[in-house]
PDB file of C-alpha atoms in Angstrom:
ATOM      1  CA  UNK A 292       0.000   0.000   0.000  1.00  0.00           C
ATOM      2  CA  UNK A 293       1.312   3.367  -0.565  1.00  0.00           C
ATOM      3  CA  UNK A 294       1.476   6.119   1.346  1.00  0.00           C
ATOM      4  CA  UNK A 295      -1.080   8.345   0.214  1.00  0.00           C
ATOM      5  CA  UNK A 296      -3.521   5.227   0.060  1.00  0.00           C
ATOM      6  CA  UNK A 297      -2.821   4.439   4.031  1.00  0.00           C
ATOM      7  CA  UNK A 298      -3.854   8.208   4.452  1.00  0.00           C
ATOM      8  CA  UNK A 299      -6.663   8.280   2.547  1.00  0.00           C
ATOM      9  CA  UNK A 300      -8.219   5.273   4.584  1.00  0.00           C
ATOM     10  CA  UNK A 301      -7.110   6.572   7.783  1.00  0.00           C
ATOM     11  CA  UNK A 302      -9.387   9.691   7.046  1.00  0.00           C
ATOM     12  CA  UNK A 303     -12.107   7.772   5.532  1.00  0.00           C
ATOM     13  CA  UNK A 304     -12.693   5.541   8.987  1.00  0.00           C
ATOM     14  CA  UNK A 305     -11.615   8.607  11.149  1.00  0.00           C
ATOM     15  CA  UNK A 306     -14.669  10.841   9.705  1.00  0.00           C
ATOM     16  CA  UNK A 307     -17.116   8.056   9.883  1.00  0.00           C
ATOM     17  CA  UNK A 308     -16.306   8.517  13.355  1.00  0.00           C
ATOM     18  CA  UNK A 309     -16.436  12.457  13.448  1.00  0.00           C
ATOM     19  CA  UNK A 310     -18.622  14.120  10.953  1.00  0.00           C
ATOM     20  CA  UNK A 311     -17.883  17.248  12.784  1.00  0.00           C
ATOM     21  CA  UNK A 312     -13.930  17.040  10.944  1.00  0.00           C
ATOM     22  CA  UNK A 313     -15.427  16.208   7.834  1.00  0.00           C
ATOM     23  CA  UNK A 314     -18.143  18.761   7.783  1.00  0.00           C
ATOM     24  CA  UNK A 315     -14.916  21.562   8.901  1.00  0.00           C
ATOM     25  CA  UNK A 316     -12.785  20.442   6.228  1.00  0.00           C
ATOM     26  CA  UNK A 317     -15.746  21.200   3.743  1.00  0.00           C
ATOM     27  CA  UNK A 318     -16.329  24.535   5.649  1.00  0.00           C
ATOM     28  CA  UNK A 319     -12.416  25.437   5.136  1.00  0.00           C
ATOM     29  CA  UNK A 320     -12.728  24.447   1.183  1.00  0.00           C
ATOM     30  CA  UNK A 321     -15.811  26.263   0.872  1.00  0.00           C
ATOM     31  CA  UNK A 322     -13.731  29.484   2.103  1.00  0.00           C
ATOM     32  CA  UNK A 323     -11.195  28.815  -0.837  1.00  0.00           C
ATOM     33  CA  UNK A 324      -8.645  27.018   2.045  1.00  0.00           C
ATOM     34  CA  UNK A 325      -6.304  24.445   0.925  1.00  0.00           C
ATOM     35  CA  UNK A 326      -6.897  22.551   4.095  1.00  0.00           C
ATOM     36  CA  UNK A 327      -3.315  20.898   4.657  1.00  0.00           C
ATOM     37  CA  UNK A 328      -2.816  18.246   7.265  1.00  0.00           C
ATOM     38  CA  UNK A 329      -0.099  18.760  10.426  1.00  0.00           C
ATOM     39  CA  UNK A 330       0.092  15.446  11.641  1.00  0.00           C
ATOM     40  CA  UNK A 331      -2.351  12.168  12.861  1.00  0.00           C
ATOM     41  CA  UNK A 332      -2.552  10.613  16.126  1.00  0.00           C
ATOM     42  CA  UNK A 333      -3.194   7.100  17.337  1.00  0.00           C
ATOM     43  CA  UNK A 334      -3.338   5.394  20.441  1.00  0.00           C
ATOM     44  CA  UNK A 335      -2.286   2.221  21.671  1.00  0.00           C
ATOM     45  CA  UNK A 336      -1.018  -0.552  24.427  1.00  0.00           C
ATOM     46  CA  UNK A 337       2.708  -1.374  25.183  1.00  0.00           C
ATOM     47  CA  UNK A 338       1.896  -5.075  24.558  1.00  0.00           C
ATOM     48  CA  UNK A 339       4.406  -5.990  23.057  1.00  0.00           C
ATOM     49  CA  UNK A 340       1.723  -7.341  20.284  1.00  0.00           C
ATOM     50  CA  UNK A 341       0.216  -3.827  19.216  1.00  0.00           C
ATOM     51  CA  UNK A 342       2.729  -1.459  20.929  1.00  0.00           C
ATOM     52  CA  UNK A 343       4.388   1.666  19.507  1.00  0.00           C
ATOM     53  CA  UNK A 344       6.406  -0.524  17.259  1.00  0.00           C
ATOM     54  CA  UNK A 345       4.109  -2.533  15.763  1.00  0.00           C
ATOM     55  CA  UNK A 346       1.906   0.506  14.736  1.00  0.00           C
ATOM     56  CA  UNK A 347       4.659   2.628  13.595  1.00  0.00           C
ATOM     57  CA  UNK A 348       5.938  -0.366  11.342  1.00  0.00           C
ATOM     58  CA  UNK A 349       3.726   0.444   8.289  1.00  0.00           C
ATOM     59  CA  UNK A 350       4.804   4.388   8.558  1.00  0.00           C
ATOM     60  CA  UNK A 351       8.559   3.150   8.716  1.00  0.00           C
ATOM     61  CA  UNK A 352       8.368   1.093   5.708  1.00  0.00           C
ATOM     62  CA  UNK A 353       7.203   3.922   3.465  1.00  0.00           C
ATOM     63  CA  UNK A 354       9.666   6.433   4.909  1.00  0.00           C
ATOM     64  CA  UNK A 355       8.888   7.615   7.925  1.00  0.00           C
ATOM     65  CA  UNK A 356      11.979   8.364  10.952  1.00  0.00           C
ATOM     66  CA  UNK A 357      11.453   8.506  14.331  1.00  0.00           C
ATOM     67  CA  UNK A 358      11.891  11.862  15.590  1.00  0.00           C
ATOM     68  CA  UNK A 359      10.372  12.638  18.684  1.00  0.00           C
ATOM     69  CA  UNK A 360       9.926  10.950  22.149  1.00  0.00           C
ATOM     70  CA  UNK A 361       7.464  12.207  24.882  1.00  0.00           C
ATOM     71  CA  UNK A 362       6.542  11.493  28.292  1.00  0.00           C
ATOM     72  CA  UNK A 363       3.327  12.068  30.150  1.00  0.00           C
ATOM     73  CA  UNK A 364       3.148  10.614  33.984  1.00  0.00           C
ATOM     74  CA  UNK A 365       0.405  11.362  35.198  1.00  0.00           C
ATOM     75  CA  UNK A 366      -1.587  10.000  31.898  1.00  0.00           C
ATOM     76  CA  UNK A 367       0.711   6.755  32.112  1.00  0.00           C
ATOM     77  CA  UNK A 368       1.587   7.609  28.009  1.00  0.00           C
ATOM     78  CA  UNK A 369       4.968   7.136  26.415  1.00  0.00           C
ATOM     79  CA  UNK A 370       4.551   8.604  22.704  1.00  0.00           C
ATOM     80  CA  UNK A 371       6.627   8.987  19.493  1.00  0.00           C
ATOM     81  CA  UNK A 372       6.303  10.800  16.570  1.00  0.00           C
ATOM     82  CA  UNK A 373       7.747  10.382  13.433  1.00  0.00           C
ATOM     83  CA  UNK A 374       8.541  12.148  10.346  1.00  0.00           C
ATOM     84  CA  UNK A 375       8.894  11.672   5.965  1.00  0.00           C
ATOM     85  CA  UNK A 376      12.297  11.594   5.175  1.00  0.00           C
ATOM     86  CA  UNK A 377      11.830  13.069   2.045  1.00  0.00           C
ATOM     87  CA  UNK A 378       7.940  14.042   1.652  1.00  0.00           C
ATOM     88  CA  UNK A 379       8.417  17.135   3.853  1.00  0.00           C
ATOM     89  CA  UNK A 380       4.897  17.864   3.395  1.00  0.00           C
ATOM     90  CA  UNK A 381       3.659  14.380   4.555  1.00  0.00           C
ATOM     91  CA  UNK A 382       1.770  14.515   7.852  1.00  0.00           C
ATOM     92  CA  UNK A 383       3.344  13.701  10.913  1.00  0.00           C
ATOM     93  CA  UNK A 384       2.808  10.778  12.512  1.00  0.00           C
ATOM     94  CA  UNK A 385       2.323  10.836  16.334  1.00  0.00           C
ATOM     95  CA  UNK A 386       1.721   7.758  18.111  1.00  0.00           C
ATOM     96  CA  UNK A 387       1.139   7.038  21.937  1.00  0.00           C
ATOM     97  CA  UNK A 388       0.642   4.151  24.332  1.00  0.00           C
ATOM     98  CA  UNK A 389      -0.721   3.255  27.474  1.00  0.00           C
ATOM     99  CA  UNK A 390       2.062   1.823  29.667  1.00  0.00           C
ATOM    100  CA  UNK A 391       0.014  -1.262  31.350  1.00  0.00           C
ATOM    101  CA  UNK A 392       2.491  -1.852  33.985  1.00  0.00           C
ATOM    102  CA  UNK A 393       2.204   0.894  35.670  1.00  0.00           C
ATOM    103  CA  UNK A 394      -1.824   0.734  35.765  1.00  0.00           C
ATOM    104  CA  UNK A 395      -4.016  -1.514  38.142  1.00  0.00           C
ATOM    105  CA  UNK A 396      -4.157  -5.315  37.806  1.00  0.00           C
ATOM    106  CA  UNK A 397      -7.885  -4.907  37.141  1.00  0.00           C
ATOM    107  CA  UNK A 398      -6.550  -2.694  33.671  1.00  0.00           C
ATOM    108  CA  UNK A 399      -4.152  -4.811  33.067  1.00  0.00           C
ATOM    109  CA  UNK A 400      -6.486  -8.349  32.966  1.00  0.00           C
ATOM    110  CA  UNK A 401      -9.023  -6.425  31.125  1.00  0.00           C
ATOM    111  CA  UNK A 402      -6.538  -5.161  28.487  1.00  0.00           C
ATOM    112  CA  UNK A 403      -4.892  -8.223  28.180  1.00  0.00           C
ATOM    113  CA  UNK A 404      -8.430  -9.974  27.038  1.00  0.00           C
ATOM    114  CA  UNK A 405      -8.797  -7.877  24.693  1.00  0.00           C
ATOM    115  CA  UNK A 406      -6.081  -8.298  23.447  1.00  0.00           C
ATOM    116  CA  UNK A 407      -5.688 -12.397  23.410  1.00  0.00           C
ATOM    117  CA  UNK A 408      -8.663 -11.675  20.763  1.00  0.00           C
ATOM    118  CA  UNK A 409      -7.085  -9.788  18.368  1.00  0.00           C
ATOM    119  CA  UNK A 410      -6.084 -12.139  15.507  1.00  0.00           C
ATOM    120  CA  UNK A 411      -2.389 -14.183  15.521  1.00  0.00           C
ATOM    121  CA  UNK A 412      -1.747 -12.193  11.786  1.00  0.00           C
ATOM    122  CA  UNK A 413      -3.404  -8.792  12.737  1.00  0.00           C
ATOM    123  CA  UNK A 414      -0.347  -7.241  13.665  1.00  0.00           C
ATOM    124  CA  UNK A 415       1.486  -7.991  11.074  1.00  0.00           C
ATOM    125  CA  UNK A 416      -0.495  -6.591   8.446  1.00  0.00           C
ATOM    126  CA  UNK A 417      -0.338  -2.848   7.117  1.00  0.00           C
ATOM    127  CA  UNK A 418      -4.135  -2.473   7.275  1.00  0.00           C
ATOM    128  CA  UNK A 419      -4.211  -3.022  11.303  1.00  0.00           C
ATOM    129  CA  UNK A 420      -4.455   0.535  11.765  1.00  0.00           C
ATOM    130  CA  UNK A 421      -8.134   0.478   9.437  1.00  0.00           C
ATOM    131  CA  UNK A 422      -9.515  -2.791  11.522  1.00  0.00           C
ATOM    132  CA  UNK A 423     -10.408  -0.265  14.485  1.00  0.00           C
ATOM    133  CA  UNK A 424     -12.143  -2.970  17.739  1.00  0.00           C
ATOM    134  CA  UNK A 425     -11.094  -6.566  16.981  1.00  0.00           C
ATOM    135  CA  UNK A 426     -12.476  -7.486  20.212  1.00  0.00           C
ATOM    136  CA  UNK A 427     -16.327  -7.609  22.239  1.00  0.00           C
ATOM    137  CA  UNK A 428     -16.453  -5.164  24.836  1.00  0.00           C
ATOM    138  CA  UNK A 429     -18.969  -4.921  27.964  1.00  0.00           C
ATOM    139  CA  UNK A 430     -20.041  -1.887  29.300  1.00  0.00           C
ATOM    140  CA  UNK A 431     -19.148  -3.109  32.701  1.00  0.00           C
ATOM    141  CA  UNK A 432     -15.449  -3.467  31.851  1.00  0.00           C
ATOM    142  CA  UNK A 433     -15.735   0.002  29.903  1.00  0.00           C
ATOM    143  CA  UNK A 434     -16.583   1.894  32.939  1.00  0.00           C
ATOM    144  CA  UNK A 435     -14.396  -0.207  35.196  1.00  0.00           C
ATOM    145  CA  UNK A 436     -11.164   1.629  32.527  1.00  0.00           C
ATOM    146  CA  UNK A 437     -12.854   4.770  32.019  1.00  0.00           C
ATOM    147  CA  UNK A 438     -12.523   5.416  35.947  1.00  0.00           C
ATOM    148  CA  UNK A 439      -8.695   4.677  35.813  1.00  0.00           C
ATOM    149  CA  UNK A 440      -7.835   5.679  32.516  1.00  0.00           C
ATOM    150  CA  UNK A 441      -9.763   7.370  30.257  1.00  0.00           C
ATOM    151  CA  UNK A 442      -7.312   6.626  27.258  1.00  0.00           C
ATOM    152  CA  UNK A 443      -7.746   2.947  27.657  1.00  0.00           C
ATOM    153  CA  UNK A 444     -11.739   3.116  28.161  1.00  0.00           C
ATOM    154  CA  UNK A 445     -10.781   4.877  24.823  1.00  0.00           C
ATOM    155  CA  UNK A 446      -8.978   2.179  23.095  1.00  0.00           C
ATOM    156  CA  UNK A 447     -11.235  -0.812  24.259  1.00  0.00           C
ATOM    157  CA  UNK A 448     -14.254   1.087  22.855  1.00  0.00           C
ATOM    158  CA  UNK A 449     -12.554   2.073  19.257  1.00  0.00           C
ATOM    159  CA  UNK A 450      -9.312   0.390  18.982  1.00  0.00           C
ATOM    160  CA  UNK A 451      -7.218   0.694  15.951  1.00  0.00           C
ATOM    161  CA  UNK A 452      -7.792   4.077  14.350  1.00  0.00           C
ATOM    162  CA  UNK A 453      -6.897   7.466  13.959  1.00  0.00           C
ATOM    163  CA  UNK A 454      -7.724   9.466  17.158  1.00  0.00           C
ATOM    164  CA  UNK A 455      -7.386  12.750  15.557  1.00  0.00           C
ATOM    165  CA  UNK A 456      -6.729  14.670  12.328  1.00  0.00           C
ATOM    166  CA  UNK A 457      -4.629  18.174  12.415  1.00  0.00           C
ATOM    167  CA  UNK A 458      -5.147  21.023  10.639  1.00  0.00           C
ATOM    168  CA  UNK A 459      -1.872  22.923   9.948  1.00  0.00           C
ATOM    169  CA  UNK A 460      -3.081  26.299  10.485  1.00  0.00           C
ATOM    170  CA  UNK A 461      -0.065  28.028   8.693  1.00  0.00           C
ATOM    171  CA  UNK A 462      -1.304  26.720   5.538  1.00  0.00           C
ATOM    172  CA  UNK A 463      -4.664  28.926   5.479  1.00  0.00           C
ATOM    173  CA  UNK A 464      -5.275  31.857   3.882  1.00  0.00           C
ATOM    174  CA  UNK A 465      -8.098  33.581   5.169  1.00  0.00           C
ATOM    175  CA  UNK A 466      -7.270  32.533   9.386  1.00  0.00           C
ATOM    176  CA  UNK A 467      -4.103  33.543  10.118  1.00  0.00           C
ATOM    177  CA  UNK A 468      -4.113  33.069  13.739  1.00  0.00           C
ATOM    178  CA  UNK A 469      -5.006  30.283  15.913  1.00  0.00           C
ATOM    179  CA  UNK A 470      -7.797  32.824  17.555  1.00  0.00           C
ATOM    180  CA  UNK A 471      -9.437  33.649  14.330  1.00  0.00           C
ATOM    181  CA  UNK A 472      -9.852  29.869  13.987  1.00  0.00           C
ATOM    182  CA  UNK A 473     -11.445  29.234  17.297  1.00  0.00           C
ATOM    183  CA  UNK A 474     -13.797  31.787  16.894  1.00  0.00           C
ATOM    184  CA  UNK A 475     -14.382  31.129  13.669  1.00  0.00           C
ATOM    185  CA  UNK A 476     -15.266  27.596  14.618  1.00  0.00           C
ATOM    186  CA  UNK A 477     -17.656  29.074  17.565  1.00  0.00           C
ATOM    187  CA  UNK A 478     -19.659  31.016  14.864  1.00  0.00           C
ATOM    188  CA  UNK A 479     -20.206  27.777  13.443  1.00  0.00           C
ATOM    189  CA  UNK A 480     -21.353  25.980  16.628  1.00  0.00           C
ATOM    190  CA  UNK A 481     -18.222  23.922  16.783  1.00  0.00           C
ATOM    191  CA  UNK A 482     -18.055  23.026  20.553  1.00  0.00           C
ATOM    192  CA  UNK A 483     -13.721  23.318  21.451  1.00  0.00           C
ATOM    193  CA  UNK A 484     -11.827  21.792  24.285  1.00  0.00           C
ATOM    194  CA  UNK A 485     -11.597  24.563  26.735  1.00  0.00           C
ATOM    195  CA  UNK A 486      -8.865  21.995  29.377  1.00  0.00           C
ATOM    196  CA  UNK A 487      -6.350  23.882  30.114  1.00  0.00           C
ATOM    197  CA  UNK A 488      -7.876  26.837  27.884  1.00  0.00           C
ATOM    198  CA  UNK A 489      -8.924  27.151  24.089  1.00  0.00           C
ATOM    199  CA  UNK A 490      -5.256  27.477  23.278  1.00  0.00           C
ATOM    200  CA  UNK A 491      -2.850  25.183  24.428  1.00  0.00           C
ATOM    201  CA  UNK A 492       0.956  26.662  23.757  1.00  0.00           C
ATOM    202  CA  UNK A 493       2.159  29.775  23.039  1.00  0.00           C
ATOM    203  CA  UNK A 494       4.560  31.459  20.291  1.00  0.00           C
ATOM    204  CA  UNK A 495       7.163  31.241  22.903  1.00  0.00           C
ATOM    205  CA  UNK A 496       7.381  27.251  22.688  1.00  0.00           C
ATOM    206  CA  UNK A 497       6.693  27.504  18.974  1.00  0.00           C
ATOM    207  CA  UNK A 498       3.630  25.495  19.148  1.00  0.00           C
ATOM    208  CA  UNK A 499      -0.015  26.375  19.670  1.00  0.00           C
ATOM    209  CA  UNK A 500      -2.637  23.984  19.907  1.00  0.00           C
ATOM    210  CA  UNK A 501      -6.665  23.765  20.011  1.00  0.00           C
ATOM    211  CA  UNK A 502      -9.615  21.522  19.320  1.00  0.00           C
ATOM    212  CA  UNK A 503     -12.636  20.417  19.156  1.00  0.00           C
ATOM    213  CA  UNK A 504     -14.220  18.093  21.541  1.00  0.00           C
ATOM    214  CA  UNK A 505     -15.085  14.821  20.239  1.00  0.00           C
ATOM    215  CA  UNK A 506     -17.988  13.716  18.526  1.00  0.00           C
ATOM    216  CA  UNK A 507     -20.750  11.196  20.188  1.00  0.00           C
ATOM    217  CA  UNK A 508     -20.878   8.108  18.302  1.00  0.00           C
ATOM    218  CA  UNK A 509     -23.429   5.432  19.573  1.00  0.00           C
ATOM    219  CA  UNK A 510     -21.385   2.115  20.943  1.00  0.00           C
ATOM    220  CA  UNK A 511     -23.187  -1.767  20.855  1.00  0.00           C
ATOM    221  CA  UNK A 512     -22.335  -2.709  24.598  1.00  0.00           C
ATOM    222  CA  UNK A 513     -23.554  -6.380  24.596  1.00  0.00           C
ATOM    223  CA  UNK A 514     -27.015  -5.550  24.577  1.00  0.00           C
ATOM    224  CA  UNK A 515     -26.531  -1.680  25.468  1.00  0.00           C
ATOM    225  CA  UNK A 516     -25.947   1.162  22.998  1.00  0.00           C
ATOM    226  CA  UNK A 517     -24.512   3.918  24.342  1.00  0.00           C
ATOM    227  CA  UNK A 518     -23.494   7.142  22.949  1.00  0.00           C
ATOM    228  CA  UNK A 519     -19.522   7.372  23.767  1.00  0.00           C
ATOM    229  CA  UNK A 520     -16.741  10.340  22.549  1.00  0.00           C
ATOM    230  CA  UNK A 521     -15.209   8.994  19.794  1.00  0.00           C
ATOM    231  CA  UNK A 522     -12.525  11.439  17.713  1.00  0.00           C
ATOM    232  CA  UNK A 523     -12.257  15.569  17.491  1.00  0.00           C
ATOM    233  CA  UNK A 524     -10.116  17.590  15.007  1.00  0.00           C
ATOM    234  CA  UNK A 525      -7.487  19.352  15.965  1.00  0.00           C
ATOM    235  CA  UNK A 526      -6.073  22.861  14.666  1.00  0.00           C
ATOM    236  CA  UNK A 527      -1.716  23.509  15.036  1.00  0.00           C
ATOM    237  CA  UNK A 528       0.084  26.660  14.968  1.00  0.00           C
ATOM    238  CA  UNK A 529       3.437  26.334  14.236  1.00  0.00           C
ATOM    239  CA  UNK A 530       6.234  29.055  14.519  1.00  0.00           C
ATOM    240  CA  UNK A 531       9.736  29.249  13.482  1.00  0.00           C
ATOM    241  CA  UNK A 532      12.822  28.876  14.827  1.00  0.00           C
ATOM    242  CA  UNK A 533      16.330  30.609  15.080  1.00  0.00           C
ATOM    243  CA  UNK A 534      17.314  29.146  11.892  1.00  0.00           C
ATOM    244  CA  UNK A 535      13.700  29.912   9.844  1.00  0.00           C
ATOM    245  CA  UNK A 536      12.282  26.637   9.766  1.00  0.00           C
ATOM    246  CA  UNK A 537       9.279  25.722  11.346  1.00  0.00           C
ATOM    247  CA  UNK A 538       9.206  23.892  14.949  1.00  0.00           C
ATOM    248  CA  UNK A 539       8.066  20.257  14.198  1.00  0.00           C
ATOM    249  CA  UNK A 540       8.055  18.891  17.699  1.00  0.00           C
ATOM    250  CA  UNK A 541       5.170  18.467  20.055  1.00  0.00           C
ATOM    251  CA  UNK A 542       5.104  19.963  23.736  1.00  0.00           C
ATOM    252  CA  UNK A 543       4.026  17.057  26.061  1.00  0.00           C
ATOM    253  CA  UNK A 544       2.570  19.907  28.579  1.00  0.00           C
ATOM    254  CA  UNK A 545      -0.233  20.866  25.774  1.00  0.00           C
ATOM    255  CA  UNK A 546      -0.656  17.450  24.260  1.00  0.00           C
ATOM    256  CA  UNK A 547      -1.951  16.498  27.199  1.00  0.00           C
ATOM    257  CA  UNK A 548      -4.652  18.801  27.489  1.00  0.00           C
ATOM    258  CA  UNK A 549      -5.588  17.724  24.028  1.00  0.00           C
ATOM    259  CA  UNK A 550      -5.748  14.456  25.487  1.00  0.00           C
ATOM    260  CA  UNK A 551      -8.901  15.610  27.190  1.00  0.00           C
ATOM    261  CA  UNK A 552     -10.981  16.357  24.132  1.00  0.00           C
ATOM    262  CA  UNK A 553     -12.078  12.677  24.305  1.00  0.00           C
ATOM    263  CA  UNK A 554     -13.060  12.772  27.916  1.00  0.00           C
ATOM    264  CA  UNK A 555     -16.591  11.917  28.876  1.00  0.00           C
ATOM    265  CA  UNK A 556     -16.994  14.322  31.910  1.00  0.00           C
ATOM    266  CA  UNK A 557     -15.826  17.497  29.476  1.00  0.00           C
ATOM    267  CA  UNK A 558     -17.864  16.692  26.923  1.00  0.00           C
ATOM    268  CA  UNK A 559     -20.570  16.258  28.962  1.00  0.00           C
ATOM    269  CA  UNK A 560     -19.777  19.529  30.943  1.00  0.00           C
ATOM    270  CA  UNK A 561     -19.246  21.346  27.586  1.00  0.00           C
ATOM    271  CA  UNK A 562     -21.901  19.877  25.958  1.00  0.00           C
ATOM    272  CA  UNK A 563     -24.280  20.385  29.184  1.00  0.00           C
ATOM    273  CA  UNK A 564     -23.282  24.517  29.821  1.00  0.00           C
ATOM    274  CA  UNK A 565     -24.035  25.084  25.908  1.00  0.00           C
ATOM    275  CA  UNK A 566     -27.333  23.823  25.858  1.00  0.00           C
TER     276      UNK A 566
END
């Protein structure tokens, strides 16, 4: 598969998932924006079956470099991100995990289930990033994670997928500034993730970040359907450094405020004061 192909399905499933980023993206092209793409995020386990590694493989083989390695304690993450080494306008490719051995033994059986069901060839195979949940999933065990770690209640629901979609917000035309674009997506009734404020960054560490909050999806629990936050689209501000270029790193500090666009109890407190 080539590399624009991978991408191409990794948006598809991501805005079955979140209309919202699909129905932006439209918005920006309807303004005369070339909407170009900063980077995409996924999320994973360190098990040694589906961790970093494993998902980065497919990215590596058509030319991607590690370049990047971030830490985020209190979360329990470890995350890379990697670069094109000669597509320099390729998205970014940032990919965490959930560090199981530092999480409860209740997380860690539960995880581990899931999994034991994931297919013997699954991770070996490019398209394991497109096969999202290869497992069945109780609501019971759902909130059991969600209490402890709202990333893995995260990855048992939706599993192998793109967790979120960047718009580089250099590229546009007619919203120069990260502000413009948050208010701009307020006049549209965009809902953003307000953790930590709208803006997460400043021009000082060359990086400013914002997003939305993530869409509702309903979720088959067994014989419960539930409507869970799924994905949200994300908007990046990059500025340049002492030699010109642009920063291409990520600051952990922000990142994990934009963690929190896919938590239940802010969308629900968002979603709740704006009703």
């Amino acid at each position: 598969m080539k590399k624009d192909e991978l991408l191409k399905l990794l948006w598809n499933n991501y805005t079955l998932m979140t209309p919202s980023a699909k129905h932006i993206h439209q918005i920006f092209e309807e303004k005369g924006e070339q909407v170009l793409n900063d980077h995409i995020a996924l999320r994973t386990f360190n098990d040694p079956r589906v961790n970093i590694q494993v998902i980065a493989k497919p990215f590596i083989e058509l030319g991607y470099v590690e370049k990047g390695e971030y830490k985020f304690k209190e979360k329990k993450l470890l995350a890379h991100h990697y670069e094109h080494q000669d597509d320099k306008n390729a998205p970014k490719i940032f990919i965490s995990e959930l560090l199981l051995e530092q999480c409860s033994n209740e997380l860690q059986h539960i995880v581990s289930g899931v999994i034991d069901q994931i297919p013997n060839d699954a991770s070996t195979k490019e398209n394991l990033l497109l096969q999202g949940r290869l497992w069945d999933i109780s609501f019971d065990d759902y909130e059991i994670l969600r209490k402890e770690s709202e990333y893995a209640s995260w990855m048992y629901v939706f599993g192998f997928c793109a967790n979120h979609f960047t718009v580089l917000v250099n590229g546009l035309k007619t919203l120069r500034s990260l502000e413009e674009v948050n208010d701009f997506l307020k006049s549209k009734n965009f809902k953003l993730n307000d953790a930590g404020g709208e803006i997460k960054g400043t021009s000082d560490q060359f990086l400013q970040q914002s997003s939305t909050i993530a869409d509702q999806v309903p979720v088959h629990f067994n014989q419960d359907i539930k409507n869970i936050p799924s994905c949200y689209y994300e908007f990046a501000r990059r500025y340049p450094l002492d030699d010109g270029n642009l920063y291409q790193g990520f600051i952990a500090a922000s990142a994990d405020k934009i963690f929190e666009s896919t938590n239940v109890s802010l969308v629900d407190k968002i979603l709740s004061k704006n009703q």
